[in-house]
Amino acid sequence: MKEEETLGSGGIGKELDELICDIFEILQDIKEINKEQLVINDTSDAEKI
């Protein structure tokens, strides 16, 4: 495929880029939540001992 052809479907590419960005933002949020959850789990495990 030539570059010109891919540029012609720029609308789809733009939407895909936005979706990918949204997915990465969600993944970052999930990572942060998981880190917080791990800290909570560690402290509750420490209290049981």
Coordinates of C-alpha atoms in Angstrom, one line a residue, residues 20-49:
I20 CA -5.5 3.3 21.3
C21 CA -4.8 6.3 23.4
D22 CA -8.0 5.7 25.4
I23 CA -7.0 2.1 25.9
F24 CA -3.5 3.1 27.1
E25 CA -5.0 5.6 29.6
I26 CA -7.3 2.9 30.9
L27 CA -4.4 0.5 31.3
Q28 CA -2.4 3.1 33.2
D29 CA -5.4 3.6 35.5
I30 CA -5.6 -0.2 36.1
K31 CA -1.9 -0.3 36.9
E32 CA -2.3 2.4 39.5
I33 CA -5.4 0.7 41.0
N34 CA -3.4 -2.6 41.1
K35 CA -0.5 -0.9 42.9
E36 CA -2.9 0.6 45.5
Q37 CA -4.6 -2.8 45.9
L38 CA -1.2 -4.5 46.5
V39 CA -0.4 -2.0 49.2
I40 CA -3.8 -2.6 50.8
N41 CA -3.3 -6.4 50.6
D42 CA 0.2 -6.1 52.1
T43 CA -0.9 -4.1 55.1
S44 CA -3.9 -6.4 55.8
D45 CA -1.6 -9.5 55.5
A46 CA 0.9 -7.9 57.9
E47 CA -1.9 -7.2 60.5
K48 CA -2.9 -10.9 60.4
I49 CA 0.5 -12.1 61.5

